[in-house]
PDB file of C-alpha atoms and ligand atoms in Angstrom:
ATOM      1  CA  UNK A   1      45.411 -10.538  11.785  1.00 86.00           C
ATOM      2  CA  UNK A   2      47.064 -12.798   9.984  1.00 86.00           C
ATOM      3  CA  UNK A   3      45.845 -15.785   9.560  1.00 86.00           C
ATOM      4  CA  UNK A   4      49.110 -17.581  10.861  1.00 87.00           C
ATOM      5  CA  UNK A   5      48.308 -15.604  14.302  1.00 87.00           C
ATOM      6  CA  UNK A   6      44.846 -15.940  14.761  1.00 84.00           C
ATOM      7  CA  UNK A   7      45.613 -20.064  14.577  1.00 85.00           C
ATOM      8  CA  UNK A   8      48.901 -19.509  17.129  1.00 87.00           C
ATOM      9  CA  UNK A   9      45.939 -18.296  19.148  1.00 85.00           C
ATOM     10  CA  UNK A  10      43.620 -21.336  18.679  1.00 83.00           C
ATOM     11  CA  UNK A  11      40.377 -22.840  17.698  1.00 86.00           C
ATOM     12  CA  UNK A  12      37.024 -20.467  18.639  1.00 85.00           C
ATOM     13  CA  UNK A  13      40.236 -17.189  18.535  1.00 89.00           C
ATOM     14  CA  UNK A  14      39.045 -13.948  16.487  1.00 90.00           C
ATOM     15  CA  UNK A  15      39.732 -10.676  15.607  1.00 92.00           C
ATOM     16  CA  UNK A  16      38.107  -8.308  14.012  1.00 92.00           C
ATOM     17  CA  UNK A  17      36.907  -4.342  13.002  1.00 92.00           C
ATOM     18  CA  UNK A  18      34.775  -2.418  12.291  1.00 89.00           C
ATOM     19  CA  UNK A  19      33.762   1.467  10.808  1.00 90.00           C
ATOM     20  CA  UNK A  20      30.928   3.120   9.881  1.00 91.00           C
ATOM     21  CA  UNK A  21      28.251   0.426  10.961  1.00 89.00           C
ATOM     22  CA  UNK A  22      29.956  -1.825   9.947  1.00 93.00           C
ATOM     23  CA  UNK A  23      32.047  -4.664  11.539  1.00 91.00           C
ATOM     24  CA  UNK A  24      34.486  -7.523   9.720  1.00 93.00           C
ATOM     25  CA  UNK A  25      34.808 -11.164  11.652  1.00 91.00           C
ATOM     26  CA  UNK A  26      37.933 -13.074  11.849  1.00 91.00           C
ATOM     27  CA  UNK A  27      37.073 -16.545  13.666  1.00 90.00           C
ATOM     28  CA  UNK A  28      39.214 -19.796  13.918  1.00 89.00           C
ATOM     29  CA  UNK A  29      36.961 -22.456  13.521  1.00 85.00           C
ATOM     30  CA  UNK A  30      38.802 -25.289  10.938  1.00 83.00           C
ATOM     31  CA  UNK A  31      39.157 -22.888   8.964  1.00 85.00           C
ATOM     32  CA  UNK A  32      40.217 -19.165   9.231  1.00 87.00           C
ATOM     33  CA  UNK A  33      35.883 -17.862   8.622  1.00 88.00           C
ATOM     34  CA  UNK A  34      35.424 -13.977   7.257  1.00 90.00           C
ATOM     35  CA  UNK A  35      31.320 -12.842   8.134  1.00 89.00           C
ATOM     36  CA  UNK A  36      31.035  -8.946   7.433  1.00 90.00           C
ATOM     37  CA  UNK A  37      28.257  -7.219   9.051  1.00 89.00           C
ATOM     38  CA  UNK A  38      25.704  -4.767   9.858  1.00 89.00           C
ATOM     39  CA  UNK A  39      23.599  -6.352  12.333  1.00 86.00           C
ATOM     40  CA  UNK A  40      25.614  -7.659  15.181  1.00 86.00           C
ATOM     41  CA  UNK A  41      29.514  -7.610  15.847  1.00 82.00           C
ATOM     42  CA  UNK A  42      30.989  -9.732  18.783  1.00 84.00           C
ATOM     43  CA  UNK A  43      29.884  -9.407  21.894  1.00 85.00           C
ATOM     44  CA  UNK A  44      27.331 -11.901  23.442  1.00 85.00           C
ATOM     45  CA  UNK A  45      29.541 -14.219  22.717  1.00 83.00           C
ATOM     46  CA  UNK A  46      28.522 -17.575  22.659  1.00 86.00           C
ATOM     47  CA  UNK A  47      29.142 -21.322  21.811  1.00 84.00           C
ATOM     48  CA  UNK A  48      28.984 -23.664  19.156  1.00 82.00           C
ATOM     49  CA  UNK A  49      30.019 -27.643  20.232  1.00 82.00           C
ATOM     50  CA  UNK A  50      32.084 -28.939  17.457  1.00 83.00           C
ATOM     51  CA  UNK A  51      34.543 -32.223  16.864  1.00 82.00           C
ATOM     52  CA  UNK A  52      37.822 -32.425  18.473  1.00 79.00           C
ATOM     53  CA  UNK A  53      40.215 -34.764  16.828  1.00 80.00           C
ATOM     54  CA  UNK A  54      42.736 -34.519  20.442  1.00 80.00           C
ATOM     55  CA  UNK A  55      40.000 -35.069  22.660  1.00 80.00           C
ATOM     56  CA  UNK A  56      38.447 -37.618  20.898  1.00 84.00           C
ATOM     57  CA  UNK A  57      34.957 -35.735  22.423  1.00 82.00           C
ATOM     58  CA  UNK A  58      32.509 -32.443  21.329  1.00 85.00           C
ATOM     59  CA  UNK A  59      34.547 -29.418  22.780  1.00 83.00           C
ATOM     60  CA  UNK A  60      32.766 -25.868  23.383  1.00 84.00           C
ATOM     61  CA  UNK A  61      34.488 -23.501  20.992  1.00 83.00           C
ATOM     62  CA  UNK A  62      33.771 -20.160  21.613  1.00 83.00           C
ATOM     63  CA  UNK A  63      32.025 -17.909  19.371  1.00 89.00           C
ATOM     64  CA  UNK A  64      31.896 -14.009  18.353  1.00 90.00           C
ATOM     65  CA  UNK A  65      27.244 -13.647  18.352  1.00 87.00           C
ATOM     66  CA  UNK A  66      27.877 -13.252  14.618  1.00 87.00           C
ATOM     67  CA  UNK A  67      28.292 -16.566  13.870  1.00 86.00           C
ATOM     68  CA  UNK A  68      24.827 -18.131  15.362  1.00 86.00           C
ATOM     69  CA  UNK A  69      22.837 -14.812  13.704  1.00 86.00           C
ATOM     70  CA  UNK A  70      24.359 -16.645  10.516  1.00 86.00           C
ATOM     71  CA  UNK A  71      23.202 -19.788  10.889  1.00 84.00           C
ATOM     72  CA  UNK A  72      20.167 -19.072  12.078  1.00 85.00           C
ATOM     73  CA  UNK A  73      19.397 -17.067   9.060  1.00 83.00           C
ATOM     74  CA  UNK A  74      21.570 -18.603   6.380  1.00 82.00           C
ATOM     75  CA  UNK A  75      18.070 -20.049   5.015  1.00 81.00           C
ATOM     76  CA  UNK A  76      17.441 -16.628   4.244  1.00 82.00           C
ATOM     77  CA  UNK A  77      20.653 -16.289   2.473  1.00 82.00           C
ATOM     78  CA  UNK A  78      19.937 -19.485   0.255  1.00 83.00           C
ATOM     79  CA  UNK A  79      16.842 -18.206  -0.891  1.00 88.00           C
ATOM     80  CA  UNK A  80      18.044 -14.397  -1.518  1.00 88.00           C
ATOM     81  CA  UNK A  81      20.458 -16.166  -3.699  1.00 88.00           C
ATOM     82  CA  UNK A  82      18.596 -18.825  -4.921  1.00 91.00           C
ATOM     83  CA  UNK A  83      15.782 -15.188  -6.308  1.00 93.00           C
ATOM     84  CA  UNK A  84      18.162 -12.967  -7.890  1.00 92.00           C
ATOM     85  CA  UNK A  85      19.452 -16.155  -9.953  1.00 91.00           C
ATOM     86  CA  UNK A  86      16.393 -16.965 -11.680  1.00 92.00           C
ATOM     87  CA  UNK A  87      16.161 -13.525 -13.401  1.00 92.00           C
ATOM     88  CA  UNK A  88      19.535 -11.869 -13.340  1.00 90.00           C
ATOM     89  CA  UNK A  89      20.275  -9.630 -15.307  1.00 87.00           C
ATOM     90  CA  UNK A  90      22.516 -10.303 -18.002  1.00 83.00           C
ATOM     91  CA  UNK A  91      25.865  -7.621 -17.216  1.00 74.00           C
ATOM     92  CA  UNK A  92      28.464  -9.164 -18.494  1.00 78.00           C
ATOM     93  CA  UNK A  93      30.978  -6.565 -18.696  1.00 79.00           C
ATOM     94  CA  UNK A  94      35.173  -5.116 -18.215  1.00 84.00           C
ATOM     95  CA  UNK A  95      34.296  -2.704 -15.552  1.00 88.00           C
ATOM     96  CA  UNK A  96      33.705  -4.571 -12.770  1.00 88.00           C
ATOM     97  CA  UNK A  97      31.024  -2.465 -10.896  1.00 89.00           C
ATOM     98  CA  UNK A  98      28.410  -3.280 -13.796  1.00 89.00           C
ATOM     99  CA  UNK A  99      27.631  -6.565 -12.780  1.00 89.00           C
ATOM    100  CA  UNK A 100      27.031  -6.093  -9.039  1.00 90.00           C
ATOM    101  CA  UNK A 101      24.660  -3.040 -10.017  1.00 91.00           C
ATOM    102  CA  UNK A 102      22.983  -5.476 -11.916  1.00 91.00           C
ATOM    103  CA  UNK A 103      23.274  -7.901  -8.460  1.00 92.00           C
ATOM    104  CA  UNK A 104      21.974  -5.002  -6.008  1.00 94.00           C
ATOM    105  CA  UNK A 105      18.829  -4.050  -9.103  1.00 93.00           C
ATOM    106  CA  UNK A 106      18.229  -7.733  -9.095  1.00 94.00           C
ATOM    107  CA  UNK A 107      18.195  -8.482  -5.625  1.00 94.00           C
ATOM    108  CA  UNK A 108      15.708  -5.167  -4.357  1.00 95.00           C
ATOM    109  CA  UNK A 109      13.297  -6.774  -7.048  1.00 95.00           C
ATOM    110  CA  UNK A 110      13.895  -9.938  -5.137  1.00 95.00           C
ATOM    111  CA  UNK A 111      13.529  -8.218  -1.909  1.00 94.00           C
ATOM    112  CA  UNK A 112      10.497  -6.226  -2.634  1.00 96.00           C
ATOM    113  CA  UNK A 113       8.531  -9.057  -4.112  1.00 96.00           C
ATOM    114  CA  UNK A 114       8.511 -10.889  -0.610  1.00 95.00           C
ATOM    115  CA  UNK A 115       6.846  -7.679   0.470  1.00 96.00           C
ATOM    116  CA  UNK A 116       4.157  -7.926  -1.767  1.00 96.00           C
ATOM    117  CA  UNK A 117       3.651 -11.324  -0.758  1.00 95.00           C
ATOM    118  CA  UNK A 118       3.694 -11.169   2.662  1.00 96.00           C
ATOM    119  CA  UNK A 119       1.387  -7.992   1.600  1.00 96.00           C
ATOM    120  CA  UNK A 120      -0.489  -9.961  -0.898  1.00 95.00           C
ATOM    121  CA  UNK A 121      -1.368 -12.921   1.959  1.00 94.00           C
ATOM    122  CA  UNK A 122      -2.158 -10.512   5.078  1.00 95.00           C
ATOM    123  CA  UNK A 123      -5.376  -9.296   2.226  1.00 94.00           C
ATOM    124  CA  UNK A 124      -5.032 -12.800   0.480  1.00 94.00           C
ATOM    125  CA  UNK A 125      -5.272 -12.018  -2.739  1.00 92.00           C
ATOM    126  CA  UNK A 126      -3.400 -14.327  -5.003  1.00 94.00           C
ATOM    127  CA  UNK A 127       0.239 -13.218  -5.660  1.00 94.00           C
ATOM    128  CA  UNK A 128       1.586 -12.980  -9.105  1.00 93.00           C
ATOM    129  CA  UNK A 129       5.396 -15.107 -10.208  1.00 94.00           C
ATOM    130  CA  UNK A 130       7.917 -12.427  -9.672  1.00 95.00           C
ATOM    131  CA  UNK A 131       8.742 -13.093 -13.336  1.00 94.00           C
ATOM    132  CA  UNK A 132       5.496 -10.345 -14.055  1.00 93.00           C
ATOM    133  CA  UNK A 133       7.410  -9.022 -10.752  1.00 94.00           C
ATOM    134  CA  UNK A 134       9.493  -8.069 -12.589  1.00 94.00           C
ATOM    135  CA  UNK A 135       8.035  -7.321 -15.657  1.00 91.00           C
ATOM    136  CA  UNK A 136       5.241  -5.165 -14.384  1.00 91.00           C
ATOM    137  CA  UNK A 137       8.244  -2.870 -12.778  1.00 91.00           C
ATOM    138  CA  UNK A 138       9.610  -2.544 -15.807  1.00 89.00           C
ATOM    139  CA  UNK A 139       7.331  -1.159 -17.352  1.00 87.00           C
ATOM    140  CA  UNK A 140       5.919   0.155 -14.186  1.00 88.00           C
ATOM    141  CA  UNK A 141       9.280   2.359 -14.661  1.00 87.00           C
ATOM    142  CA  UNK A 142       9.357   2.967 -18.831  1.00 84.00           C
ATOM    143  CA  UNK A 143       6.108   3.706 -18.150  1.00 84.00           C
ATOM    144  CA  UNK A 144       5.292   5.934 -15.005  1.00 82.00           C
ATOM    145  CA  UNK A 145       4.615   9.922 -15.136  1.00 79.00           C
ATOM    146  CA  UNK A 146       6.183   9.433 -18.890  1.00 78.00           C
ATOM    147  CA  UNK A 147       4.400  10.860 -21.825  1.00 77.00           C
ATOM    148  CA  UNK A 148       4.605   7.828 -23.307  1.00 69.00           C
ATOM    149  CA  UNK A 149       0.668   7.525 -24.847  1.00 55.00           C
ATOM    150  CA  UNK A 150       0.497   9.979 -26.328  1.00 56.00           C
ATOM    151  CA  UNK A 151      -1.286   8.925 -29.886  1.00 57.00           C
ATOM    152  CA  UNK A 152       0.117   9.271 -33.303  1.00 55.00           C
ATOM    153  CA  UNK A 153       0.443  11.234 -35.838  1.00 57.00           C
ATOM    154  CA  UNK A 154      -0.294   9.554 -39.086  1.00 55.00           C
ATOM    155  CA  UNK A 155      -2.349   5.859 -38.145  1.00 54.00           C
ATOM    156  CA  UNK A 156       0.375   3.337 -37.722  1.00 55.00           C
ATOM    157  CA  UNK A 157       0.733  -0.045 -39.519  1.00 54.00           C
ATOM    158  CA  UNK A 158      -0.853  -3.205 -37.532  1.00 53.00           C
ATOM    159  CA  UNK A 159       0.609  -5.810 -36.040  1.00 54.00           C
ATOM    160  CA  UNK A 160      -0.868  -8.951 -36.867  1.00 52.00           C
ATOM    161  CA  UNK A 161      -0.269 -10.363 -33.343  1.00 51.00           C
ATOM    162  CA  UNK A 162       0.119  -8.283 -31.240  1.00 51.00           C
ATOM    163  CA  UNK A 163       1.789  -9.151 -27.623  1.00 51.00           C
ATOM    164  CA  UNK A 164       0.214  -9.417 -24.513  1.00 50.00           C
ATOM    165  CA  UNK A 165       2.471  -8.824 -21.255  1.00 49.00           C
ATOM    166  CA  UNK A 166       0.153  -7.506 -19.165  1.00 51.00           C
ATOM    167  CA  UNK A 167      -3.725  -7.124 -19.777  1.00 59.00           C
ATOM    168  CA  UNK A 168      -3.443  -4.297 -18.277  1.00 70.00           C
ATOM    169  CA  UNK A 169      -1.381  -0.890 -16.526  1.00 77.00           C
ATOM    170  CA  UNK A 170      -0.117  -1.135 -12.553  1.00 82.00           C
ATOM    171  CA  UNK A 171      -2.052   1.659 -11.354  1.00 84.00           C
ATOM    172  CA  UNK A 172       0.775   3.981 -10.426  1.00 85.00           C
ATOM    173  CA  UNK A 173       0.927   4.136 -14.233  1.00 88.00           C
ATOM    174  CA  UNK A 174      -3.013   3.818 -14.687  1.00 89.00           C
ATOM    175  CA  UNK A 175      -3.284   6.930 -11.592  1.00 90.00           C
ATOM    176  CA  UNK A 176       0.166   8.901 -13.321  1.00 88.00           C
ATOM    177  CA  UNK A 177      -2.404  11.373 -15.241  1.00 88.00           C
ATOM    178  CA  UNK A 178       0.089  11.988 -18.480  1.00 89.00           C
ATOM    179  CA  UNK A 179      -0.628  11.233 -21.268  1.00 89.00           C
ATOM    180  CA  UNK A 180      -3.941   9.187 -21.039  1.00 92.00           C
ATOM    181  CA  UNK A 181      -4.886  10.252 -24.658  1.00 92.00           C
ATOM    182  CA  UNK A 182      -8.513   8.741 -26.068  1.00 93.00           C
ATOM    183  CA  UNK A 183      -7.682   7.154 -29.445  1.00 93.00           C
ATOM    184  CA  UNK A 184     -10.540   6.307 -32.037  1.00 93.00           C
ATOM    185  CA  UNK A 185     -10.212   2.377 -32.906  1.00 92.00           C
ATOM    186  CA  UNK A 186     -12.066   1.050 -35.995  1.00 92.00           C
ATOM    187  CA  UNK A 187     -12.491  -2.034 -33.329  1.00 91.00           C
ATOM    188  CA  UNK A 188     -14.995  -1.881 -31.036  1.00 91.00           C
ATOM    189  CA  UNK A 189     -14.072  -3.273 -27.264  1.00 91.00           C
ATOM    190  CA  UNK A 190     -15.714  -3.996 -24.134  1.00 92.00           C
ATOM    191  CA  UNK A 191     -15.335  -1.545 -21.658  1.00 93.00           C
ATOM    192  CA  UNK A 192     -13.182  -1.810 -19.070  1.00 91.00           C
ATOM    193  CA  UNK A 193     -15.170  -0.839 -16.215  1.00 90.00           C
ATOM    194  CA  UNK A 194     -18.743  -1.154 -16.880  1.00 89.00           C
ATOM    195  CA  UNK A 195     -19.771  -4.596 -17.251  1.00 85.00           C
ATOM    196  CA  UNK A 196     -22.473  -3.333 -20.338  1.00 87.00           C
ATOM    197  CA  UNK A 197     -20.190  -1.489 -22.204  1.00 90.00           C
ATOM    198  CA  UNK A 198     -18.266  -0.990 -25.419  1.00 92.00           C
ATOM    199  CA  UNK A 199     -16.559   1.380 -27.085  1.00 93.00           C
ATOM    200  CA  UNK A 200     -14.237   2.156 -30.280  1.00 93.00           C
ATOM    201  CA  UNK A 201     -12.512   4.161 -27.937  1.00 94.00           C
ATOM    202  CA  UNK A 202      -9.187   3.436 -26.602  1.00 93.00           C
ATOM    203  CA  UNK A 203      -6.814   4.656 -23.751  1.00 92.00           C
ATOM    204  CA  UNK A 204      -3.303   5.303 -25.684  1.00 89.00           C
ATOM    205  CA  UNK A 205      -1.806   4.906 -22.454  1.00 90.00           C
ATOM    206  CA  UNK A 206      -3.036   2.076 -20.405  1.00 89.00           C
ATOM    207  CA  UNK A 207      -4.270   0.103 -23.707  1.00 89.00           C
ATOM    208  CA  UNK A 208      -8.203  -0.686 -22.696  1.00 92.00           C
ATOM    209  CA  UNK A 209     -11.218   0.173 -23.889  1.00 93.00           C
ATOM    210  CA  UNK A 210     -13.625   3.087 -22.664  1.00 94.00           C
ATOM    211  CA  UNK A 211     -16.942   4.365 -23.119  1.00 94.00           C
ATOM    212  CA  UNK A 212     -16.592   8.123 -24.008  1.00 93.00           C
ATOM    213  CA  UNK A 213     -19.691   9.237 -24.793  1.00 91.00           C
ATOM    214  CA  UNK A 214     -22.880  11.796 -24.843  1.00 90.00           C
ATOM    215  CA  UNK A 215     -24.271   9.185 -21.487  1.00 89.00           C
ATOM    216  CA  UNK A 216     -21.373   7.439 -20.363  1.00 90.00           C
ATOM    217  CA  UNK A 217     -17.710   8.468 -19.341  1.00 92.00           C
ATOM    218  CA  UNK A 218     -15.635   5.576 -18.150  1.00 93.00           C
ATOM    219  CA  UNK A 219     -12.597   6.954 -19.618  1.00 94.00           C
ATOM    220  CA  UNK A 220     -13.053   9.953 -17.237  1.00 93.00           C
ATOM    221  CA  UNK A 221     -14.461   7.235 -13.919  1.00 92.00           C
ATOM    222  CA  UNK A 222     -10.592   5.122 -15.304  1.00 93.00           C
ATOM    223  CA  UNK A 223      -8.043   7.192 -14.699  1.00 92.00           C
ATOM    224  CA  UNK A 224      -9.637   8.612 -11.318  1.00 90.00           C
ATOM    225  CA  UNK A 225      -8.346   6.858  -8.092  1.00 80.00           C
TER     226      UNK A 225
HETATM  227 ZN1   ZN B 301      -4.842   5.298 -18.922  1.00 88.02          ZN
HETATM  228 ZN1   ZN B 302     -17.807   1.990 -20.029  1.00 88.02          ZN
END
């Protein structure tokens, strides 16, 4: 129905259409309100209290069940919008679908972070911030199951200030069994797993020092689940 047709039927009138598990609902309150849902539809009908100018009193206005569901959960939508907005994927594009694609990715990361935070709560662990979480996801996607750690044939130029983004790799990178090569370095460093070990051997992919000698092989131990 058009807005006009719906408004003729009076406050509380509604119309809907559904396909493939998605319902589109139009409801006339003060104005026409449009909602899409995959979770609830029209029935059971309920009522909301609204001020009526004509009757100078609050009246019960009929509404489809998706309205109270929206009101109950809109705090979650506000939170979701905020989390997506914080570290938004920049996607200014003439192609309209690219910002939508970016939004879907951002929404997935925000939702994953919320699930991760809930799990941390259950395990009584301190969760990482959304920013760190995004970086961790990016690192994993970049490295996991990819041979990015192959040692260079010639020694690379030493960067004066190495960029420290993550102290240790994510477990999915650490245990992926691809491209973890021992690299000998001039500088020694403390072994990542045994408390007293000092080593000149580093994992090329994980970028951590690990014992690798006749007595001690922390290199293998580190990469085994
Ligand atoms: Zn490694
Ligand atoms: Zn060690």
